[in-house]
Amino acid sequence: MKSKTAKVSVKWIPIFSISFFFIGMLFTNKFWGSLESNNQLITQQRRDQELQIVSEDCNTKKKKEEDKDNDVMKEVYKTHEAIQGLDKSISMLHMELSASRSASRGDGLIPTANQQPVRKKVFMVIGINTAFSSRKRRDSVRETWMPRGDKLRRLEEEKGIVVRFMIGHSATSNSILDRALDSEEAQHKDFLRLEHVEGYHELSAKTKFFFVTAVAKWDADFYVKVDDDVHLNLGTFAATLARHRSKPRVYIGCMKSGPVLAQKSVKYHEPEYWKFGEEGNKYFRHATGQIYAISKDLATYISINQHILHKYANEDVSLGSWFIGLEVEHIDERNMCCGTPPDCEWKAQAGNVCIASFDWSCSGICKSVEKIKFVHERCGEGEEALWHALL
């Protein structure tokens, strides 16, 4: 028995071939399309990872550079501070050296023994500005707020507070005015004589000579100028200054900024008004002239530069101008410019004792010879306040 073999017709062969071709193409496209898509996804992921790595690397470098810049700026700032501190130290040493040289030479200011004077260390030197014609004013001050005789010497020894009337000499050598003052000095021993010719319009020069002379004679923390028609509470004043003792350059007083007066007919006329700008301008801030205090460095600065310091017509303006451009702390102490009773009396009753009292209308206590005792009774701190003051 013969077996039967299935035979495919020849006409189906081309049909099968074409069908298998298209099936293969479809399968191939699908497979490679998926593969290429996967490859593109992998490539994109790799690119993203590379960008992220590069970005992180850049950020890290940028942060390091910023930290480095910050460190550099910190070092620059520290160096700048160190240089400033060194400059200040050198400046202070220079002023002290110059003052010592000035004192050792004498500079014709005070008598010296073998040209080697020893400056006495004190807390403050108070110069009371006075004139030949002001004997009654001086006596009224001695009878109120200024200690006399042994008490004056005790004040200097125990508290380091030196109080002197400051005055120059007359234009005529050995005149009757000078002889009268010599007699008064022999009686009270409370004068500081200046190498200066007395005159109302020479107050700027007199103020400068006071600081120069005082610096050469005493090594003080503070130097003070006060007028002889002002009432002063020494204990309260000393305690106030003691609070500023650690500061190197301080200028203490009642700060003001009055108008620059160009009219020749008025009091306090400023001949150099044009230097202060347009008409109607005001002066720079400065302490009123009735009383002010400056620290050692500033007084030494005046002593060293005395020959080149410009003098304006008004003494308080001159002093303020000498400190322009310097690193000076201006302290506006309003207790240094109280009014006379009832103003200072009310403040004393409230526990706020005034340092200095005067009448603004008179630039001092009006008719001070007659009135200063009344002011002292109503506004004085009491004698014990001075001896118990903590410096």
mmCIF file of C-alpha atoms in Angstrom:
data_model
loop_
_atom_site.group_PDB
_atom_site.id
_atom_site.type_symbol
_atom_site.label_atom_id
_atom_site.label_comp_id
_atom_site.label_asym_id
_atom_site.label_seq_id
_atom_site.Cartn_x
_atom_site.Cartn_y
_atom_site.Cartn_z
ATOM 1 C CA MET A 1 0.000 0.000 0.000
ATOM 2 C CA LYS A 2 1.451 3.229 -1.070
ATOM 3 C CA SER A 3 1.609 6.238 1.381
ATOM 4 C CA LYS A 4 0.215 9.641 0.349
ATOM 5 C CA THR A 5 2.465 12.713 0.469
ATOM 6 C CA ALA A 6 0.917 16.169 0.657
ATOM 7 C CA LYS A 7 2.190 18.419 -2.026
ATOM 8 C CA VAL A 8 1.924 22.149 -2.110
ATOM 9 C CA SER A 9 0.862 23.639 -5.308
ATOM 10 C CA VAL A 10 3.494 25.623 -7.126
ATOM 11 C CA LYS A 11 1.248 28.641 -7.348
ATOM 12 C CA TRP A 12 1.181 29.052 -3.513
ATOM 13 C CA ILE A 13 4.943 29.311 -3.176
ATOM 14 C CA PRO A 14 5.175 32.987 -4.227
ATOM 15 C CA ILE A 15 2.240 33.849 -1.979
ATOM 16 C CA PHE A 16 3.837 32.178 1.037
ATOM 17 C CA SER A 17 7.173 33.821 0.306
ATOM 18 C CA ILE A 18 5.720 37.312 0.144
ATOM 19 C CA SER A 19 3.638 36.676 3.290
ATOM 20 C CA PHE A 20 6.672 35.477 5.268
ATOM 21 C CA PHE A 21 8.699 38.475 3.992
ATOM 22 C CA PHE A 22 6.152 40.969 5.283
ATOM 23 C CA ILE A 23 5.796 39.122 8.570
ATOM 24 C CA GLY A 24 9.587 39.221 8.987
ATOM 25 C CA MET A 25 9.693 42.924 8.166
ATOM 26 C CA LEU A 26 6.962 43.645 10.702
ATOM 27 C CA PHE A 27 8.741 41.666 13.414
ATOM 28 C CA THR A 28 12.095 43.205 12.574
ATOM 29 C CA ASN A 29 10.802 46.800 12.666
ATOM 30 C CA LYS A 30 9.069 46.244 15.955
ATOM 31 C CA PHE A 31 12.112 44.648 17.585
ATOM 32 C CA TRP A 32 14.685 47.171 16.371
ATOM 33 C CA GLY A 33 12.341 50.091 17.003
ATOM 34 C CA SER A 34 11.968 48.986 20.615
ATOM 35 C CA LEU A 35 15.709 48.425 20.898
ATOM 36 C CA GLU A 36 16.525 51.840 19.444
ATOM 37 C CA SER A 37 13.977 53.456 21.770
ATOM 38 C CA ASN A 38 15.577 51.748 24.739
ATOM 39 C CA ASN A 39 18.999 52.851 23.563
ATOM 40 C CA GLN A 40 17.827 56.464 23.237
ATOM 41 C CA LEU A 41 16.335 56.348 26.739
ATOM 42 C CA ILE A 42 19.558 54.944 28.158
ATOM 43 C CA THR A 43 21.574 57.588 26.306
ATOM 44 C CA GLN A 44 19.341 60.401 27.609
ATOM 45 C CA GLN A 45 19.648 59.070 31.149
ATOM 46 C CA ARG A 46 23.409 58.950 30.806
ATOM 47 C CA ARG A 47 23.437 62.526 29.509
ATOM 48 C CA ASP A 48 21.258 63.660 32.425
ATOM 49 C CA GLN A 49 23.539 61.919 34.889
ATOM 50 C CA GLU A 50 26.611 63.482 33.282
ATOM 51 C CA LEU A 51 24.986 66.961 33.367
ATOM 52 C CA GLN A 52 24.042 66.439 37.004
ATOM 53 C CA ILE A 53 27.584 65.400 37.879
ATOM 54 C CA VAL A 54 29.026 68.382 35.999
ATOM 55 C CA SER A 55 26.494 70.743 37.653
ATOM 56 C CA GLU A 56 27.251 69.392 41.125
ATOM 57 C CA ASP A 57 30.949 69.702 40.431
ATOM 58 C CA CYS A 58 30.489 73.332 39.305
ATOM 59 C CA ASN A 59 28.373 74.161 42.333
ATOM 60 C CA THR A 60 30.950 72.573 44.608
ATOM 61 C CA LYS A 61 33.748 74.546 42.965
ATOM 62 C CA LYS A 62 31.681 77.747 43.094
ATOM 63 C CA LYS A 63 30.929 77.231 46.787
ATOM 64 C CA LYS A 64 34.582 76.576 47.495
ATOM 65 C CA GLU A 65 35.521 79.738 45.599
ATOM 66 C CA GLU A 66 32.892 81.753 47.523
ATOM 67 C CA ASP A 67 34.127 80.338 50.838
ATOM 68 C CA LYS A 68 37.653 81.154 49.765
ATOM 69 C CA ASP A 69 36.623 84.718 48.843
ATOM 70 C CA ASN A 70 34.859 85.107 52.191
ATOM 71 C CA ASP A 71 37.945 83.872 54.006
ATOM 72 C CA VAL A 72 40.087 86.308 52.045
ATOM 73 C CA MET A 73 37.743 89.207 52.849
ATOM 74 C CA LYS A 74 37.774 88.253 56.515
ATOM 75 C CA GLU A 75 41.561 88.235 56.513
ATOM 76 C CA VAL A 76 41.641 91.591 54.703
ATOM 77 C CA TYR A 77 39.227 93.065 57.264
ATOM 78 C CA LYS A 78 41.297 91.700 60.154
ATOM 79 C CA THR A 79 44.458 93.110 58.591
ATOM 80 C CA HIS A 80 42.765 96.488 58.070
ATOM 81 C CA GLU A 81 41.660 96.558 61.713
ATOM 82 C CA ALA A 82 45.154 95.630 62.864
ATOM 83 C CA ILE A 83 46.680 98.403 60.729
ATOM 84 C CA GLN A 84 44.207 100.950 62.119
ATOM 85 C CA GLY A 85 44.993 99.875 65.663
ATOM 86 C CA LEU A 86 48.699 100.121 64.938
ATOM 87 C CA ASP A 87 48.274 103.586 63.426
ATOM 88 C CA LYS A 88 46.406 104.764 66.525
ATOM 89 C CA SER A 89 49.050 103.303 68.813
ATOM 90 C CA ILE A 90 51.840 104.935 66.822
ATOM 91 C CA SER A 91 49.966 108.248 66.830
ATOM 92 C CA MET A 92 49.475 108.114 70.596
ATOM 93 C CA LEU A 93 53.126 107.203 71.173
ATOM 94 C CA HIS A 94 54.199 110.025 68.878
ATOM 95 C CA MET A 95 52.082 112.561 70.771
ATOM 96 C CA GLU A 96 53.348 111.345 74.134
ATOM 97 C CA LEU A 97 56.954 111.444 72.909
ATOM 98 C CA SER A 98 56.524 114.936 71.502
ATOM 99 C CA ALA A 99 54.895 116.114 74.716
ATOM 100 C CA SER A 100 57.742 114.659 76.741
ATOM 101 C CA ARG A 101 60.298 116.360 74.505
ATOM 102 C CA SER A 102 58.388 119.621 74.759
ATOM 103 C CA ALA A 103 58.279 119.342 78.519
ATOM 104 C CA SER A 104 61.952 118.400 78.756
ATOM 105 C CA ARG A 105 62.937 121.424 76.665
ATOM 106 C CA GLY A 106 60.701 123.666 78.745
ATOM 107 C CA ASP A 107 59.710 125.600 75.580
ATOM 108 C CA GLY A 108 59.943 128.780 77.626
ATOM 109 C CA LEU A 109 56.619 127.973 79.260
ATOM 110 C CA ILE A 110 57.655 127.152 82.807
ATOM 111 C CA PRO A 111 60.894 127.345 84.772
ATOM 112 C CA THR A 112 62.875 124.126 84.662
ATOM 113 C CA ALA A 113 65.635 122.722 86.826
ATOM 114 C CA ASN A 114 68.499 121.330 84.768
ATOM 115 C CA GLN A 115 66.024 121.141 81.869
ATOM 116 C CA GLN A 116 64.507 117.970 83.369
ATOM 117 C CA PRO A 117 61.075 118.839 84.810
ATOM 118 C CA VAL A 118 58.925 116.060 86.141
ATOM 119 C CA ARG A 119 55.266 116.283 85.143
ATOM 120 C CA LYS A 120 52.978 115.389 87.998
ATOM 121 C CA LYS A 121 50.328 112.775 87.284
ATOM 122 C CA VAL A 122 46.834 114.072 88.105
ATOM 123 C CA PHE A 123 43.225 113.388 87.170
ATOM 124 C CA MET A 124 42.305 116.774 85.737
ATOM 125 C CA VAL A 125 43.563 120.325 85.441
ATOM 126 C CA ILE A 126 40.960 123.098 85.566
ATOM 127 C CA GLY A 127 41.945 126.496 84.213
ATOM 128 C CA ILE A 128 39.626 129.311 85.281
ATOM 129 C CA ASN A 129 39.785 132.031 82.643
ATOM 130 C CA THR A 130 40.145 135.423 84.308
ATOM 131 C CA ALA A 131 41.376 138.966 83.636
ATOM 132 C CA PHE A 132 43.322 141.660 85.502
ATOM 133 C CA SER A 133 40.107 143.537 86.254
ATOM 134 C CA SER A 134 38.315 140.489 87.668
ATOM 135 C CA ARG A 135 39.663 140.418 91.250
ATOM 136 C CA LYS A 136 36.161 140.509 92.731
ATOM 137 C CA ARG A 137 35.047 137.650 90.510
ATOM 138 C CA ARG A 138 38.005 135.547 91.622
ATOM 139 C CA ASP A 139 37.234 136.224 95.274
ATOM 140 C CA SER A 140 33.582 135.246 94.726
ATOM 141 C CA VAL A 141 34.718 131.948 93.184
ATOM 142 C CA ARG A 142 37.091 131.300 96.098
ATOM 143 C CA GLU A 143 34.246 131.923 98.530
ATOM 144 C CA THR A 144 31.895 129.436 96.817
ATOM 145 C CA TRP A 145 32.866 126.402 94.717
ATOM 146 C CA MET A 146 36.691 126.596 94.648
ATOM 147 C CA PRO A 147 38.622 125.251 97.664
ATOM 148 C CA ARG A 148 41.234 127.561 99.185
ATOM 149 C CA GLY A 149 44.573 127.190 100.932
ATOM 150 C CA ASP A 150 45.201 123.763 102.460
ATOM 151 C CA LYS A 151 41.960 122.398 100.989
ATOM 152 C CA LEU A 152 43.165 123.309 97.503
ATOM 153 C CA ARG A 153 46.421 121.427 98.077
ATOM 154 C CA ARG A 154 44.536 118.506 99.634
ATOM 155 C CA LEU A 155 42.274 118.376 96.582
ATOM 156 C CA GLU A 156 45.329 118.038 94.383
ATOM 157 C CA GLU A 157 47.025 115.408 96.540
ATOM 158 C CA GLU A 158 44.002 113.227 97.368
ATOM 159 C CA LYS A 159 41.830 113.589 94.271
ATOM 160 C CA GLY A 160 44.320 114.629 91.618
ATOM 161 C CA ILE A 161 42.232 117.719 90.811
ATOM 162 C CA VAL A 162 44.235 120.861 90.054
ATOM 163 C CA VAL A 163 42.341 124.177 89.998
ATOM 164 C CA ARG A 164 44.082 127.389 88.923
ATOM 165 C CA PHE A 165 43.129 130.839 87.679
ATOM 166 C CA MET A 166 44.816 131.186 84.307
ATOM 167 C CA ILE A 167 46.076 134.559 83.165
ATOM 168 C CA GLY A 168 48.856 136.036 81.034
ATOM 169 C CA HIS A 169 50.703 139.315 81.482
ATOM 170 C CA SER A 170 50.141 142.911 80.447
ATOM 171 C CA ALA A 171 51.607 144.476 77.329
ATOM 172 C CA THR A 172 53.948 146.553 79.489
ATOM 173 C CA SER A 173 56.632 144.693 81.375
ATOM 174 C CA ASN A 174 56.318 144.812 85.175
ATOM 175 C CA SER A 175 53.261 147.040 85.035
ATOM 176 C CA ILE A 176 51.068 147.863 88.009
ATOM 177 C CA LEU A 177 48.639 145.175 86.801
ATOM 178 C CA ASP A 178 51.324 142.504 86.874
ATOM 179 C CA ARG A 179 52.542 143.612 90.300
ATOM 180 C CA ALA A 180 49.008 143.502 91.701
ATOM 181 C CA LEU A 181 48.593 139.980 90.368
ATOM 182 C CA ASP A 182 51.945 138.929 91.840
ATOM 183 C CA SER A 183 50.716 140.132 95.241
ATOM 184 C CA GLU A 184 47.451 138.185 94.859
ATOM 185 C CA GLU A 185 49.369 135.082 93.813
ATOM 186 C CA ALA A 186 51.595 135.311 96.876
ATOM 187 C CA GLN A 187 48.490 135.389 99.051
ATOM 188 C CA HIS A 188 46.472 132.569 97.456
ATOM 189 C CA LYS A 189 48.933 130.523 95.371
ATOM 190 C CA ASP A 190 46.201 129.571 92.913
ATOM 191 C CA PHE A 191 47.380 131.053 89.585
ATOM 192 C CA LEU A 192 48.772 129.555 86.389
ATOM 193 C CA ARG A 193 50.703 132.277 84.551
ATOM 194 C CA LEU A 194 50.805 132.073 80.750
ATOM 195 C CA GLU A 195 53.262 133.480 78.227
ATOM 196 C CA HIS A 196 50.452 135.479 76.695
ATOM 197 C CA VAL A 197 49.521 139.157 76.420
ATOM 198 C CA GLU A 198 46.062 139.664 77.914
ATOM 199 C CA GLY A 199 43.256 141.047 75.718
ATOM 200 C CA TYR A 200 39.605 140.220 75.097
ATOM 201 C CA HIS A 201 40.168 139.624 71.399
ATOM 202 C CA GLU A 202 42.990 137.197 72.157
ATOM 203 C CA LEU A 203 40.944 134.502 73.860
ATOM 204 C CA SER A 204 41.708 131.903 71.171
ATOM 205 C CA ALA A 205 45.427 132.397 71.683
ATOM 206 C CA LYS A 206 45.013 132.373 75.473
ATOM 207 C CA THR A 207 43.096 129.092 75.356
ATOM 208 C CA LYS A 208 45.822 127.530 73.260
ATOM 209 C CA PHE A 209 48.545 128.764 75.635
ATOM 210 C CA PHE A 210 46.610 127.347 78.582
ATOM 211 C CA PHE A 211 46.579 123.833 77.128
ATOM 212 C CA VAL A 212 50.226 124.056 76.065
ATOM 213 C CA THR A 213 51.298 125.242 79.532
ATOM 214 C CA ALA A 214 49.124 122.760 81.418
ATOM 215 C CA VAL A 215 50.349 119.797 79.336
ATOM 216 C CA ALA A 216 53.959 120.798 80.002
ATOM 217 C CA LYS A 217 53.361 121.041 83.760
ATOM 218 C CA TRP A 218 50.894 118.209 84.518
ATOM 219 C CA ASP A 219 50.219 114.762 83.064
ATOM 220 C CA ALA A 220 46.435 114.795 83.384
ATOM 221 C CA ASP A 221 43.632 112.626 82.045
ATOM 222 C CA PHE A 222 41.533 115.733 81.333
ATOM 223 C CA TYR A 223 42.140 119.442 80.814
ATOM 224 C CA VAL A 224 39.276 121.845 81.491
ATOM 225 C CA LYS A 225 38.615 125.488 80.707
ATOM 226 C CA VAL A 226 35.898 127.370 82.620
ATOM 227 C CA ASP A 227 35.042 131.067 82.899
ATOM 228 C CA ASP A 228 35.239 132.913 86.223
ATOM 229 C CA ASP A 229 31.527 133.815 86.110
ATOM 230 C CA VAL A 230 30.305 130.190 86.017
ATOM 231 C CA HIS A 231 29.262 128.124 89.047
ATOM 232 C CA LEU A 232 30.813 124.655 89.102
ATOM 233 C CA ASN A 233 30.092 121.546 91.207
ATOM 234 C CA LEU A 234 33.522 119.906 91.298
ATOM 235 C CA GLY A 235 32.473 116.508 92.706
ATOM 236 C CA THR A 236 29.700 115.965 90.158
ATOM 237 C CA PHE A 237 31.992 117.155 87.375
ATOM 238 C CA ALA A 238 34.838 114.827 88.390
ATOM 239 C CA ALA A 239 32.487 111.818 88.616
ATOM 240 C CA THR A 240 31.125 112.609 85.139
ATOM 241 C CA LEU A 241 34.576 112.842 83.570
ATOM 242 C CA ALA A 242 35.635 109.606 85.275
ATOM 243 C CA ARG A 243 33.038 107.725 83.213
ATOM 244 C CA HIS A 244 34.909 108.731 80.048
ATOM 245 C CA ARG A 245 38.375 108.002 81.378
ATOM 246 C CA SER A 246 38.998 104.965 79.149
ATOM 247 C CA LYS A 247 38.278 106.878 75.937
ATOM 248 C CA PRO A 248 41.373 108.205 74.144
ATOM 249 C CA ARG A 249 40.018 111.340 72.441
ATOM 250 C CA VAL A 250 36.937 112.986 73.933
ATOM 251 C CA TYR A 251 35.645 116.541 73.688
ATOM 252 C CA ILE A 252 33.000 117.190 76.364
ATOM 253 C CA GLY A 253 30.664 120.143 76.748
ATOM 254 C CA CYS A 254 27.331 121.590 75.716
ATOM 255 C CA MET A 255 27.513 121.201 71.955
ATOM 256 C CA LYS A 256 25.992 123.900 69.765
ATOM 257 C CA SER A 257 26.006 125.118 66.184
ATOM 258 C CA GLY A 258 25.219 128.813 66.116
ATOM 259 C CA PRO A 259 24.936 131.117 63.089
ATOM 260 C CA VAL A 260 28.017 132.611 61.454
ATOM 261 C CA LEU A 261 27.619 136.368 61.998
ATOM 262 C CA ALA A 262 28.946 138.388 59.069
ATOM 263 C CA GLN A 263 27.742 141.831 60.262
ATOM 264 C CA LYS A 264 30.590 143.836 61.797
ATOM 265 C CA SER A 265 28.344 145.698 64.253
ATOM 266 C CA VAL A 266 27.141 142.608 66.140
ATOM 267 C CA LYS A 267 28.694 140.765 69.075
ATOM 268 C CA TYR A 268 30.601 137.603 68.142
ATOM 269 C CA HIS A 269 31.204 138.919 64.621
ATOM 270 C CA GLU A 270 33.097 136.419 62.460
ATOM 271 C CA PRO A 271 35.635 138.236 60.208
ATOM 272 C CA GLU A 272 36.280 135.022 58.285
ATOM 273 C CA TYR A 273 32.602 134.327 57.675
ATOM 274 C CA TRP A 274 33.264 133.595 53.986
ATOM 275 C CA LYS A 275 35.076 130.379 54.938
ATOM 276 C CA PHE A 276 31.826 128.900 56.191
ATOM 277 C CA GLY A 277 29.956 129.029 52.889
ATOM 278 C CA GLU A 278 26.868 131.012 52.005
ATOM 279 C CA GLU A 279 25.475 133.796 54.180
ATOM 280 C CA GLY A 280 23.217 132.433 56.902
ATOM 281 C CA ASN A 281 25.175 129.213 57.351
ATOM 282 C CA LYS A 282 25.953 127.787 60.772
ATOM 283 C CA TYR A 283 29.206 126.787 62.419
ATOM 284 C CA PHE A 284 30.257 123.161 62.756
ATOM 285 C CA ARG A 285 29.267 121.504 66.034
ATOM 286 C CA HIS A 286 31.411 122.671 68.960
ATOM 287 C CA ALA A 287 31.216 123.110 72.745
ATOM 288 C CA THR A 288 30.009 126.401 74.157
ATOM 289 C CA GLY A 289 32.872 128.477 75.541
ATOM 290 C CA GLN A 290 31.748 128.857 79.182
ATOM 291 C CA ILE A 291 33.089 125.396 80.093
ATOM 292 C CA TYR A 292 34.459 122.363 78.275
ATOM 293 C CA ALA A 293 36.848 119.460 78.840
ATOM 294 C CA ILE A 294 39.219 117.616 76.530
ATOM 295 C CA SER A 295 41.167 114.415 77.101
ATOM 296 C CA LYS A 296 44.933 114.096 77.316
ATOM 297 C CA ASP A 297 45.505 113.149 73.666
ATOM 298 C CA LEU A 298 43.671 116.217 72.393
ATOM 299 C CA ALA A 299 45.491 118.588 74.733
ATOM 300 C CA THR A 300 48.780 117.000 73.658
ATOM 301 C CA TYR A 301 47.780 117.404 70.021
ATOM 302 C CA ILE A 302 47.237 121.137 70.608
ATOM 303 C CA SER A 303 50.604 121.382 72.354
ATOM 304 C CA ILE A 304 52.452 119.677 69.502
ATOM 305 C CA ASN A 305 50.725 121.611 66.711
ATOM 306 C CA GLN A 306 50.347 124.957 68.483
ATOM 307 C CA HIS A 307 52.213 126.935 65.811
ATOM 308 C CA ILE A 308 50.000 125.843 62.916
ATOM 309 C CA LEU A 309 46.554 125.851 64.546
ATOM 310 C CA HIS A 310 44.371 128.579 63.072
ATOM 311 C CA LYS A 311 42.665 130.991 65.478
ATOM 312 C CA TYR A 312 39.187 132.297 64.686
ATOM 313 C CA ALA A 313 37.719 135.374 66.371
ATOM 314 C CA ASN A 314 35.664 133.276 68.771
ATOM 315 C CA GLU A 315 37.567 131.016 71.142
ATOM 316 C CA ASP A 316 35.035 128.166 71.263
ATOM 317 C CA VAL A 317 34.908 128.056 67.456
ATOM 318 C CA SER A 318 38.712 127.892 67.311
ATOM 319 C CA LEU A 319 38.852 124.929 69.666
ATOM 320 C CA GLY A 320 36.173 123.052 67.730
ATOM 321 C CA SER A 321 37.979 123.703 64.452
ATOM 322 C CA TRP A 322 41.206 122.195 65.756
ATOM 323 C CA PHE A 323 39.513 118.802 66.115
ATOM 324 C CA ILE A 324 37.913 118.650 62.669
ATOM 325 C CA GLY A 325 39.400 115.764 60.725
ATOM 326 C CA LEU A 326 40.499 113.928 63.876
ATOM 327 C CA GLU A 327 38.903 110.820 65.359
ATOM 328 C CA VAL A 328 37.272 112.661 68.241
ATOM 329 C CA GLU A 329 34.156 111.707 70.180
ATOM 330 C CA HIS A 330 31.974 114.762 70.814
ATOM 331 C CA ILE A 331 30.012 114.308 74.037
ATOM 332 C CA ASP A 332 27.046 116.626 74.453
ATOM 333 C CA GLU A 333 26.762 116.928 78.245
ATOM 334 C CA ARG A 334 23.757 119.147 78.953
ATOM 335 C CA ASN A 335 24.415 119.159 82.699
ATOM 336 C CA MET A 336 27.338 121.458 81.908
ATOM 337 C CA CYS A 337 25.047 124.299 80.869
ATOM 338 C CA CYS A 338 22.206 124.505 83.384
ATOM 339 C CA GLY A 339 20.523 127.803 84.038
ATOM 340 C CA THR A 340 20.712 129.638 87.351
ATOM 341 C CA PRO A 341 17.869 129.213 89.895
ATOM 342 C CA PRO A 342 15.203 128.088 89.569
ATOM 343 C CA ASP A 343 16.506 125.785 86.782
ATOM 344 C CA CYS A 344 19.510 124.262 88.572
ATOM 345 C CA GLU A 345 17.606 124.283 91.882
ATOM 346 C CA TRP A 346 14.737 122.185 90.500
ATOM 347 C CA LYS A 347 17.188 119.736 88.964
ATOM 348 C CA ALA A 348 19.093 119.410 92.250
ATOM 349 C CA GLN A 349 15.849 118.727 94.126
ATOM 350 C CA ALA A 350 15.047 116.010 91.576
ATOM 351 C CA GLY A 351 18.419 114.364 92.265
ATOM 352 C CA ASN A 352 20.062 115.558 89.060
ATOM 353 C CA VAL A 353 22.740 117.932 90.342
ATOM 354 C CA CYS A 354 24.075 120.247 87.644
ATOM 355 C CA ILE A 355 27.760 120.343 86.779
ATOM 356 C CA ALA A 356 27.800 124.015 85.775
ATOM 357 C CA SER A 357 25.247 126.830 85.952
ATOM 358 C CA PHE A 358 25.145 130.225 84.219
ATOM 359 C CA ASP A 359 22.814 132.594 82.378
ATOM 360 C CA TRP A 360 22.815 132.230 78.592
ATOM 361 C CA SER A 361 21.750 135.860 78.226
ATOM 362 C CA CYS A 362 24.978 137.021 79.879
ATOM 363 C CA SER A 363 27.243 134.167 78.659
ATOM 364 C CA GLY A 364 27.875 133.594 82.371
ATOM 365 C CA ILE A 365 26.109 134.369 85.623
ATOM 366 C CA CYS A 366 24.642 137.845 85.272
ATOM 367 C CA LYS A 367 26.300 140.114 87.875
ATOM 368 C CA SER A 368 28.196 137.069 89.108
ATOM 369 C CA VAL A 369 29.993 138.826 91.970
ATOM 370 C CA GLU A 370 26.674 139.454 93.684
ATOM 371 C CA LYS A 371 24.766 136.395 92.463
ATOM 372 C CA ILE A 372 27.182 133.426 92.500
ATOM 373 C CA LYS A 373 26.812 132.942 96.258
ATOM 374 C CA PHE A 374 23.033 132.691 95.830
ATOM 375 C CA VAL A 375 23.511 130.130 93.032
ATOM 376 C CA HIS A 376 25.917 128.161 95.234
ATOM 377 C CA GLU A 377 23.425 128.054 98.118
ATOM 378 C CA ARG A 378 20.564 126.861 95.915
ATOM 379 C CA CYS A 379 22.423 124.602 93.459
ATOM 380 C CA GLY A 380 25.668 123.605 95.211
ATOM 381 C CA GLU A 381 26.306 119.887 95.723
ATOM 382 C CA GLY A 382 27.696 120.277 99.264
ATOM 383 C CA GLU A 383 31.344 120.034 100.256
ATOM 384 C CA GLU A 384 31.231 116.327 101.131
ATOM 385 C CA ALA A 385 30.186 115.416 97.583
ATOM 386 C CA LEU A 386 33.610 116.482 96.325
ATOM 387 C CA TRP A 387 35.623 114.468 98.839
ATOM 388 C CA HIS A 388 33.431 111.390 98.432
ATOM 389 C CA ALA A 389 33.376 111.475 94.637
ATOM 390 C CA LEU A 390 34.463 108.176 93.073
ATOM 391 C CA LEU A 391 37.009 108.765 90.346
#
